[in-house]
Amino acid sequence: MHLPSRAARVLTVAALPLVLAACGSSGDTRATSSSQDTSAASPASSAKDPDAGLLTGTQLKKALAPASFFPSGFSSDPSSTRDTGDTFTPPATKSPAKPDCAHLDGTGWIDVTGVTGVSFAQGDYVDKDTSQEISQEIDAYRGTTAASVLEAVRKTAASCTSFTDSGTHSTVKAAGSTTTGLGDGAYTITLTDSAWENGTTLIAARQGTNLVTVLSTDGNDNGAATAKKLARRIVASLRTAS
């Protein structure tokens, strides 16, 4: 993506005819070779930036819901609030034979797919009195990868119908369903466990090349209402930013 020496190469090629003219005789016609040198530089100059048009971490951060969105009693958790700034990172894909289902029970649960984007922004809010949690994240992907990751979420839900909670050593049950009317496609996963006071709702929603993922344990409905409200809020912000 970055070609700091491109300008230097173009200047060198442009100066070549002058050097040949100074060194040759007045009847020397070999300067025509400079046109070949110029054409050799054209492929590099036409290289396409694979991240062109994608939102940076700084831009994605602006699309996250502000502190005023969250219910009274919830405050930001600095340890889970971060973004990639104004730079892009190379994408990566890991294809484990079986997903680590325990990743679903965490703020960065989209990592369960094994696919990372080129930029992201995330924030986490916690009610210290009830320990209820609401988290939000946006990841930007190249090309059609965001749609592929959303499909990977669906497949993960199908294979992770249950797993063990590492803290309580109890069994977590997961149920997934396609969600309509949210972005360019969405999927919801509900986690329940008899050892928990309340379940957890996860929603992944695609808006263009971006994938919104939220987690909520707020309320008495497994966090469902808050999760959907938050996902809808972020999708709307991305639609304006795109």
PDB file of C-alpha atoms in Angstrom:
ATOM      1  CA  MET A   1       0.000   0.000   0.000  1.00  0.00           C
ATOM      2  CA  HIS A   2       2.785   2.430   0.855  1.00  0.00           C
ATOM      3  CA  LEU A   3       5.341   3.109  -1.900  1.00  0.00           C
ATOM      4  CA  PRO A   4       7.633   5.864  -0.526  1.00  0.00           C
ATOM      5  CA  SER A   5      10.164   5.367  -3.297  1.00  0.00           C
ATOM      6  CA  ARG A   6       7.668   5.725  -6.161  1.00  0.00           C
ATOM      7  CA  ALA A   7       8.335   9.464  -6.597  1.00  0.00           C
ATOM      8  CA  ALA A   8      12.084   8.904  -6.623  1.00  0.00           C
ATOM      9  CA  ARG A   9      11.756   6.320  -9.399  1.00  0.00           C
ATOM     10  CA  VAL A  10       9.641   8.636 -11.535  1.00  0.00           C
ATOM     11  CA  LEU A  11      12.143  11.488 -11.131  1.00  0.00           C
ATOM     12  CA  THR A  12      15.007   9.205 -12.125  1.00  0.00           C
ATOM     13  CA  VAL A  13      13.240   8.085 -15.281  1.00  0.00           C
ATOM     14  CA  ALA A  14      12.326  11.656 -16.212  1.00  0.00           C
ATOM     15  CA  ALA A  15      15.942  12.785 -15.841  1.00  0.00           C
ATOM     16  CA  LEU A  16      17.349   9.959 -17.985  1.00  0.00           C
ATOM     17  CA  PRO A  17      16.855  11.641 -21.423  1.00  0.00           C
ATOM     18  CA  LEU A  18      18.801  14.683 -20.206  1.00  0.00           C
ATOM     19  CA  VAL A  19      21.720  12.526 -19.110  1.00  0.00           C
ATOM     20  CA  LEU A  20      21.810  10.692 -22.449  1.00  0.00           C
ATOM     21  CA  ALA A  21      21.682  13.946 -24.410  1.00  0.00           C
ATOM     22  CA  ALA A  22      24.588  15.389 -22.425  1.00  0.00           C
ATOM     23  CA  CYS A  23      26.791  12.320 -22.860  1.00  0.00           C
ATOM     24  CA  GLY A  24      26.020  11.519 -26.560  1.00  0.00           C
ATOM     25  CA  SER A  25      26.908  13.358 -29.804  1.00  0.00           C
ATOM     26  CA  SER A  26      24.613  15.905 -31.422  1.00  0.00           C
ATOM     27  CA  GLY A  27      23.415  13.224 -33.868  1.00  0.00           C
ATOM     28  CA  ASP A  28      22.704  10.596 -31.200  1.00  0.00           C
ATOM     29  CA  THR A  29      19.069   9.431 -31.429  1.00  0.00           C
ATOM     30  CA  ARG A  30      19.151   6.823 -28.602  1.00  0.00           C
ATOM     31  CA  ALA A  31      17.085   9.080 -26.363  1.00  0.00           C
ATOM     32  CA  THR A  32      14.005   7.243 -27.666  1.00  0.00           C
ATOM     33  CA  SER A  33      14.811   4.498 -25.133  1.00  0.00           C
ATOM     34  CA  SER A  34      13.539   6.800 -22.399  1.00  0.00           C
ATOM     35  CA  SER A  35       9.955   6.062 -23.454  1.00  0.00           C
ATOM     36  CA  GLN A  36      10.483   2.414 -22.519  1.00  0.00           C
ATOM     37  CA  ASP A  37      11.774   3.405 -19.091  1.00  0.00           C
ATOM     38  CA  THR A  38       8.727   5.607 -18.502  1.00  0.00           C
ATOM     39  CA  SER A  39       6.289   2.855 -19.439  1.00  0.00           C
ATOM     40  CA  ALA A  40       8.043   0.466 -17.051  1.00  0.00           C
ATOM     41  CA  ALA A  41       7.063   2.716 -14.142  1.00  0.00           C
ATOM     42  CA  SER A  42       3.370   2.856 -15.065  1.00  0.00           C
ATOM     43  CA  PRO A  43       2.279  -0.490 -13.491  1.00  0.00           C
ATOM     44  CA  ALA A  44       3.525   0.637 -10.071  1.00  0.00           C
ATOM     45  CA  SER A  45       1.807   3.991 -10.382  1.00  0.00           C
ATOM     46  CA  SER A  46      -1.525   2.308 -11.151  1.00  0.00           C
ATOM     47  CA  ALA A  47      -1.407  -0.068  -8.141  1.00  0.00           C
ATOM     48  CA  LYS A  48      -4.747  -0.006  -6.307  1.00  0.00           C
ATOM     49  CA  ASP A  49      -4.975   0.520  -2.549  1.00  0.00           C
ATOM     50  CA  PRO A  50      -6.983  -2.463  -1.183  1.00  0.00           C
ATOM     51  CA  ASP A  51      -8.142  -0.347   1.776  1.00  0.00           C
ATOM     52  CA  ALA A  52      -9.417   2.549  -0.339  1.00  0.00           C
ATOM     53  CA  GLY A  53     -12.895   3.625   0.766  1.00  0.00           C
ATOM     54  CA  LEU A  54     -12.833   1.684   4.046  1.00  0.00           C
ATOM     55  CA  LEU A  55     -13.372   3.452   7.365  1.00  0.00           C
ATOM     56  CA  THR A  56     -10.431   3.835   9.737  1.00  0.00           C
ATOM     57  CA  GLY A  57     -10.594   3.034  13.425  1.00  0.00           C
ATOM     58  CA  THR A  58     -10.938   6.742  14.158  1.00  0.00           C
ATOM     59  CA  GLN A  59     -13.961   6.986  11.861  1.00  0.00           C
ATOM     60  CA  LEU A  60     -15.505   3.781  13.228  1.00  0.00           C
ATOM     61  CA  LYS A  61     -15.144   5.100  16.770  1.00  0.00           C
ATOM     62  CA  LYS A  62     -17.375   8.049  15.865  1.00  0.00           C
ATOM     63  CA  ALA A  63     -20.064   5.612  14.739  1.00  0.00           C
ATOM     64  CA  LEU A  64     -20.186   3.843  18.120  1.00  0.00           C
ATOM     65  CA  ALA A  65     -23.002   4.788  20.473  1.00  0.00           C
ATOM     66  CA  PRO A  66     -22.030   7.610  22.876  1.00  0.00           C
ATOM     67  CA  ALA A  67     -22.093   7.323  26.664  1.00  0.00           C
ATOM     68  CA  SER A  68     -25.476   9.097  26.731  1.00  0.00           C
ATOM     69  CA  PHE A  69     -27.031   6.115  24.916  1.00  0.00           C
ATOM     70  CA  PHE A  70     -26.479   3.680  27.791  1.00  0.00           C
ATOM     71  CA  PRO A  71     -28.869   3.254  30.746  1.00  0.00           C
ATOM     72  CA  SER A  72     -28.253   4.982  34.052  1.00  0.00           C
ATOM     73  CA  GLY A  73     -25.655   3.179  36.153  1.00  0.00           C
ATOM     74  CA  PHE A  74     -23.545   2.028  33.199  1.00  0.00           C
ATOM     75  CA  SER A  75     -20.075   3.510  32.803  1.00  0.00           C
ATOM     76  CA  SER A  76     -17.299   2.984  30.256  1.00  0.00           C
ATOM     77  CA  ASP A  77     -14.680   0.313  30.907  1.00  0.00           C
ATOM     78  CA  PRO A  78     -11.371   1.837  29.706  1.00  0.00           C
ATOM     79  CA  SER A  79      -9.671  -1.559  29.483  1.00  0.00           C
ATOM     80  CA  SER A  80     -12.095  -2.638  26.755  1.00  0.00           C
ATOM     81  CA  THR A  81     -12.232   0.642  24.841  1.00  0.00           C
ATOM     82  CA  ARG A  82      -9.831   0.858  21.892  1.00  0.00           C
ATOM     83  CA  ASP A  83      -9.518   1.369  18.138  1.00  0.00           C
ATOM     84  CA  THR A  84      -6.929   1.117  15.353  1.00  0.00           C
ATOM     85  CA  GLY A  85      -6.617   4.871  14.836  1.00  0.00           C
ATOM     86  CA  ASP A  86      -5.898   6.221  11.360  1.00  0.00           C
ATOM     87  CA  THR A  87      -3.954   3.219  10.075  1.00  0.00           C
ATOM     88  CA  PHE A  88      -5.032  -0.096   8.582  1.00  0.00           C
ATOM     89  CA  THR A  89      -3.682  -3.492   9.579  1.00  0.00           C
ATOM     90  CA  PRO A  90      -3.228  -6.506   7.280  1.00  0.00           C
ATOM     91  CA  PRO A  91      -6.232  -8.863   7.471  1.00  0.00           C
ATOM     92  CA  ALA A  92      -5.748 -12.352   8.850  1.00  0.00           C
ATOM     93  CA  THR A  93      -7.713 -15.585   8.666  1.00  0.00           C
ATOM     94  CA  LYS A  94      -7.445 -18.623  10.899  1.00  0.00           C
ATOM     95  CA  SER A  95      -9.422 -21.717  10.014  1.00  0.00           C
ATOM     96  CA  PRO A  96      -9.551 -23.995  13.059  1.00  0.00           C
ATOM     97  CA  ALA A  97     -11.105 -27.404  12.633  1.00  0.00           C
ATOM     98  CA  LYS A  98     -13.628 -26.425  15.313  1.00  0.00           C
ATOM     99  CA  PRO A  99     -14.378 -22.927  16.659  1.00  0.00           C
ATOM    100  CA  ASP A 100     -13.611 -22.162  20.280  1.00  0.00           C
ATOM    101  CA  CYS A 101     -17.201 -21.695  21.407  1.00  0.00           C
ATOM    102  CA  ALA A 102     -16.129 -20.124  24.706  1.00  0.00           C
ATOM    103  CA  HIS A 103     -15.219 -16.985  22.720  1.00  0.00           C
ATOM    104  CA  LEU A 104     -18.932 -16.277  22.412  1.00  0.00           C
ATOM    105  CA  ASP A 105     -19.019 -15.422  26.109  1.00  0.00           C
ATOM    106  CA  GLY A 106     -16.831 -12.323  25.789  1.00  0.00           C
ATOM    107  CA  THR A 107     -16.867  -8.725  24.534  1.00  0.00           C
ATOM    108  CA  GLY A 108     -14.710  -9.509  21.485  1.00  0.00           C
ATOM    109  CA  TRP A 109     -16.840 -12.521  20.580  1.00  0.00           C
ATOM    110  CA  ILE A 110     -16.512 -11.957  16.813  1.00  0.00           C
ATOM    111  CA  ASP A 111     -12.998 -13.430  17.141  1.00  0.00           C
ATOM    112  CA  VAL A 112     -14.686 -16.830  17.201  1.00  0.00           C
ATOM    113  CA  THR A 113     -14.860 -16.668  13.385  1.00  0.00           C
ATOM    114  CA  GLY A 114     -11.055 -16.521  13.080  1.00  0.00           C
ATOM    115  CA  VAL A 115     -11.226 -13.612  10.604  1.00  0.00           C
ATOM    116  CA  THR A 116      -9.887 -10.154  11.434  1.00  0.00           C
ATOM    117  CA  GLY A 117     -10.581  -6.934   9.591  1.00  0.00           C
ATOM    118  CA  VAL A 118      -8.260  -4.085   8.652  1.00  0.00           C
ATOM    119  CA  SER A 119      -9.629  -1.615  11.231  1.00  0.00           C
ATOM    120  CA  PHE A 120     -11.913  -1.675  14.260  1.00  0.00           C
ATOM    121  CA  ALA A 121     -13.303   0.300  17.188  1.00  0.00           C
ATOM    122  CA  GLN A 122     -14.899  -1.046  20.353  1.00  0.00           C
ATOM    123  CA  GLY A 123     -16.274   0.090  23.679  1.00  0.00           C
ATOM    124  CA  ASP A 124     -17.624  -1.651  26.761  1.00  0.00           C
ATOM    125  CA  TYR A 125     -20.045  -0.376  29.421  1.00  0.00           C
ATOM    126  CA  VAL A 126     -20.623  -2.033  32.787  1.00  0.00           C
ATOM    127  CA  ASP A 127     -23.037  -1.475  35.669  1.00  0.00           C
ATOM    128  CA  LYS A 128     -20.825  -1.961  38.714  1.00  0.00           C
ATOM    129  CA  ASP A 129     -23.819  -2.588  40.994  1.00  0.00           C
ATOM    130  CA  THR A 130     -25.426  -5.365  38.940  1.00  0.00           C
ATOM    131  CA  SER A 131     -22.382  -6.483  36.864  1.00  0.00           C
ATOM    132  CA  GLN A 132     -24.560  -6.273  33.755  1.00  0.00           C
ATOM    133  CA  GLU A 133     -22.602  -5.501  30.606  1.00  0.00           C
ATOM    134  CA  ILE A 134     -23.175  -3.897  27.215  1.00  0.00           C
ATOM    135  CA  SER A 135     -20.440  -3.940  24.593  1.00  0.00           C
ATOM    136  CA  GLN A 136     -20.184  -2.640  21.045  1.00  0.00           C
ATOM    137  CA  GLU A 137     -17.681  -3.181  18.234  1.00  0.00           C
ATOM    138  CA  ILE A 138     -17.330  -2.366  14.534  1.00  0.00           C
ATOM    139  CA  ASP A 139     -14.866  -4.126  12.229  1.00  0.00           C
ATOM    140  CA  ALA A 140     -14.094  -3.055   8.654  1.00  0.00           C
ATOM    141  CA  TYR A 141     -13.226  -5.679   6.026  1.00  0.00           C
ATOM    142  CA  ARG A 142     -12.006  -5.644   2.447  1.00  0.00           C
ATOM    143  CA  GLY A 143     -14.278  -6.562  -0.450  1.00  0.00           C
ATOM    144  CA  THR A 144     -17.063  -8.985   0.427  1.00  0.00           C
ATOM    145  CA  THR A 145     -15.375 -10.345   3.557  1.00  0.00           C
ATOM    146  CA  ALA A 146     -17.925  -8.753   5.921  1.00  0.00           C
ATOM    147  CA  ALA A 147     -20.677 -10.871   4.345  1.00  0.00           C
ATOM    148  CA  SER A 148     -18.509 -13.981   4.672  1.00  0.00           C
ATOM    149  CA  VAL A 149     -17.850 -13.269   8.354  1.00  0.00           C
ATOM    150  CA  LEU A 150     -21.582 -12.853   9.002  1.00  0.00           C
ATOM    151  CA  GLU A 151     -22.114 -16.267   7.409  1.00  0.00           C
ATOM    152  CA  ALA A 152     -19.337 -17.633   9.647  1.00  0.00           C
ATOM    153  CA  VAL A 153     -21.268 -16.339  12.670  1.00  0.00           C
ATOM    154  CA  ARG A 154     -24.297 -18.353  11.555  1.00  0.00           C
ATOM    155  CA  LYS A 155     -22.204 -21.490  11.083  1.00  0.00           C
ATOM    156  CA  THR A 156     -20.571 -20.986  14.478  1.00  0.00           C
ATOM    157  CA  ALA A 157     -23.954 -20.806  16.172  1.00  0.00           C
ATOM    158  CA  ALA A 158     -24.939 -24.034  14.457  1.00  0.00           C
ATOM    159  CA  SER A 159     -21.866 -25.845  15.780  1.00  0.00           C
ATOM    160  CA  CYS A 160     -21.738 -24.192  19.223  1.00  0.00           C
ATOM    161  CA  THR A 161     -25.117 -25.211  20.596  1.00  0.00           C
ATOM    162  CA  SER A 162     -23.522 -25.663  24.023  1.00  0.00           C
ATOM    163  CA  PHE A 163     -20.201 -25.084  25.764  1.00  0.00           C
ATOM    164  CA  THR A 164     -18.778 -24.823  29.280  1.00  0.00           C
ATOM    165  CA  ASP A 165     -18.576 -21.516  31.159  1.00  0.00           C
ATOM    166  CA  SER A 166     -14.988 -21.338  32.398  1.00  0.00           C
ATOM    167  CA  GLY A 167     -16.022 -19.362  35.485  1.00  0.00           C
ATOM    168  CA  THR A 168     -18.972 -21.382  36.778  1.00  0.00           C
ATOM    169  CA  HIS A 169     -18.120 -24.654  35.007  1.00  0.00           C
ATOM    170  CA  SER A 170     -21.778 -24.863  34.053  1.00  0.00           C
ATOM    171  CA  THR A 171     -23.255 -25.514  30.620  1.00  0.00           C
ATOM    172  CA  VAL A 172     -24.072 -22.575  28.377  1.00  0.00           C
ATOM    173  CA  LYS A 173     -26.720 -23.159  25.721  1.00  0.00           C
ATOM    174  CA  ALA A 174     -26.640 -21.137  22.503  1.00  0.00           C
ATOM    175  CA  ALA A 175     -29.523 -20.581  20.088  1.00  0.00           C
ATOM    176  CA  GLY A 176     -29.181 -18.601  16.863  1.00  0.00           C
ATOM    177  CA  SER A 177     -31.620 -17.022  14.431  1.00  0.00           C
ATOM    178  CA  THR A 178     -31.557 -14.759  11.380  1.00  0.00           C
ATOM    179  CA  THR A 179     -32.597 -11.189  12.205  1.00  0.00           C
ATOM    180  CA  THR A 180     -34.498  -9.142   9.632  1.00  0.00           C
ATOM    181  CA  GLY A 181     -34.727  -5.379   9.148  1.00  0.00           C
ATOM    182  CA  LEU A 182     -31.241  -4.625  10.452  1.00  0.00           C
ATOM    183  CA  GLY A 183     -28.580  -3.386   8.018  1.00  0.00           C
ATOM    184  CA  ASP A 184     -27.626  -5.550   5.039  1.00  0.00           C
ATOM    185  CA  GLY A 185     -28.144  -8.715   7.066  1.00  0.00           C
ATOM    186  CA  ALA A 186     -28.006  -9.705  10.721  1.00  0.00           C
ATOM    187  CA  TYR A 187     -27.849 -12.728  12.988  1.00  0.00           C
ATOM    188  CA  THR A 188     -28.693 -13.073  16.683  1.00  0.00           C
ATOM    189  CA  ILE A 189     -27.318 -15.570  19.201  1.00  0.00           C
ATOM    190  CA  THR A 190     -28.884 -15.999  22.645  1.00  0.00           C
ATOM    191  CA  LEU A 191     -26.814 -17.550  25.431  1.00  0.00           C
ATOM    192  CA  THR A 192     -28.492 -18.993  28.535  1.00  0.00           C
ATOM    193  CA  ASP A 193     -27.147 -20.805  31.577  1.00  0.00           C
ATOM    194  CA  SER A 194     -29.009 -21.985  34.685  1.00  0.00           C
ATOM    195  CA  ALA A 195     -26.120 -20.656  36.797  1.00  0.00           C
ATOM    196  CA  TRP A 196     -26.561 -17.101  35.459  1.00  0.00           C
ATOM    197  CA  GLU A 197     -28.994 -14.474  36.734  1.00  0.00           C
ATOM    198  CA  ASN A 198     -29.667 -13.367  33.169  1.00  0.00           C
ATOM    199  CA  GLY A 199     -28.766 -14.581  29.709  1.00  0.00           C
ATOM    200  CA  THR A 200     -26.747 -12.822  27.009  1.00  0.00           C
ATOM    201  CA  THR A 201     -27.777 -11.589  23.568  1.00  0.00           C
ATOM    202  CA  LEU A 202     -25.236 -11.258  20.763  1.00  0.00           C
ATOM    203  CA  ILE A 203     -26.062  -9.555  17.480  1.00  0.00           C
ATOM    204  CA  ALA A 204     -23.913  -9.298  14.341  1.00  0.00           C
ATOM    205  CA  ALA A 205     -25.183  -6.866  11.697  1.00  0.00           C
ATOM    206  CA  ARG A 206     -23.544  -5.980   8.395  1.00  0.00           C
ATOM    207  CA  GLN A 207     -23.603  -2.497   6.928  1.00  0.00           C
ATOM    208  CA  GLY A 208     -21.656  -2.473   3.677  1.00  0.00           C
ATOM    209  CA  THR A 209     -18.051  -3.504   4.358  1.00  0.00           C
ATOM    210  CA  ASN A 210     -18.501  -3.103   8.112  1.00  0.00           C
ATOM    211  CA  LEU A 211     -19.715  -5.630  10.662  1.00  0.00           C
ATOM    212  CA  VAL A 212     -21.335  -4.429  13.876  1.00  0.00           C
ATOM    213  CA  THR A 213     -21.231  -6.794  16.844  1.00  0.00           C
ATOM    214  CA  VAL A 214     -22.909  -6.135  20.178  1.00  0.00           C
ATOM    215  CA  LEU A 215     -23.297  -7.998  23.462  1.00  0.00           C
ATOM    216  CA  SER A 216     -25.864  -7.275  26.152  1.00  0.00           C
ATOM    217  CA  THR A 217     -26.851  -8.775  29.492  1.00  0.00           C
ATOM    218  CA  ASP A 218     -28.949  -5.718  30.398  1.00  0.00           C
ATOM    219  CA  GLY A 219     -32.526  -6.183  31.591  1.00  0.00           C
ATOM    220  CA  ASN A 220     -34.560  -9.294  32.309  1.00  0.00           C
ATOM    221  CA  ASP A 221     -34.920 -10.508  28.713  1.00  0.00           C
ATOM    222  CA  ASN A 222     -31.430 -11.966  28.254  1.00  0.00           C
ATOM    223  CA  GLY A 223     -30.304  -8.521  27.121  1.00  0.00           C
ATOM    224  CA  ALA A 224     -32.325  -8.765  23.896  1.00  0.00           C
ATOM    225  CA  ALA A 225     -34.031  -5.341  23.792  1.00  0.00           C
ATOM    226  CA  THR A 226     -30.883  -3.390  24.586  1.00  0.00           C
ATOM    227  CA  ALA A 227     -28.786  -5.406  22.121  1.00  0.00           C
ATOM    228  CA  LYS A 228     -31.194  -4.770  19.246  1.00  0.00           C
ATOM    229  CA  LYS A 229     -31.533  -1.074  20.100  1.00  0.00           C
ATOM    230  CA  LEU A 230     -27.751  -0.677  20.195  1.00  0.00           C
ATOM    231  CA  ALA A 231     -27.160  -2.555  16.945  1.00  0.00           C
ATOM    232  CA  ARG A 232     -29.815  -0.455  15.191  1.00  0.00           C
ATOM    233  CA  ARG A 233     -28.201   2.741  16.514  1.00  0.00           C
ATOM    234  CA  ILE A 234     -24.735   1.836  15.214  1.00  0.00           C
ATOM    235  CA  VAL A 235     -25.998   0.626  11.822  1.00  0.00           C
ATOM    236  CA  ALA A 236     -27.773   3.966  11.360  1.00  0.00           C
ATOM    237  CA  SER A 237     -24.555   5.838  12.194  1.00  0.00           C
ATOM    238  CA  LEU A 238     -22.567   3.774   9.678  1.00  0.00           C
ATOM    239  CA  ARG A 239     -25.140   4.388   6.975  1.00  0.00           C
ATOM    240  CA  THR A 240     -24.540   8.112   7.416  1.00  0.00           C
ATOM    241  CA  ALA A 241     -20.755   7.741   7.580  1.00  0.00           C
ATOM    242  CA  SER A 242     -20.468   5.596   4.422  1.00  0.00           C
TER     243      SER A 242
END
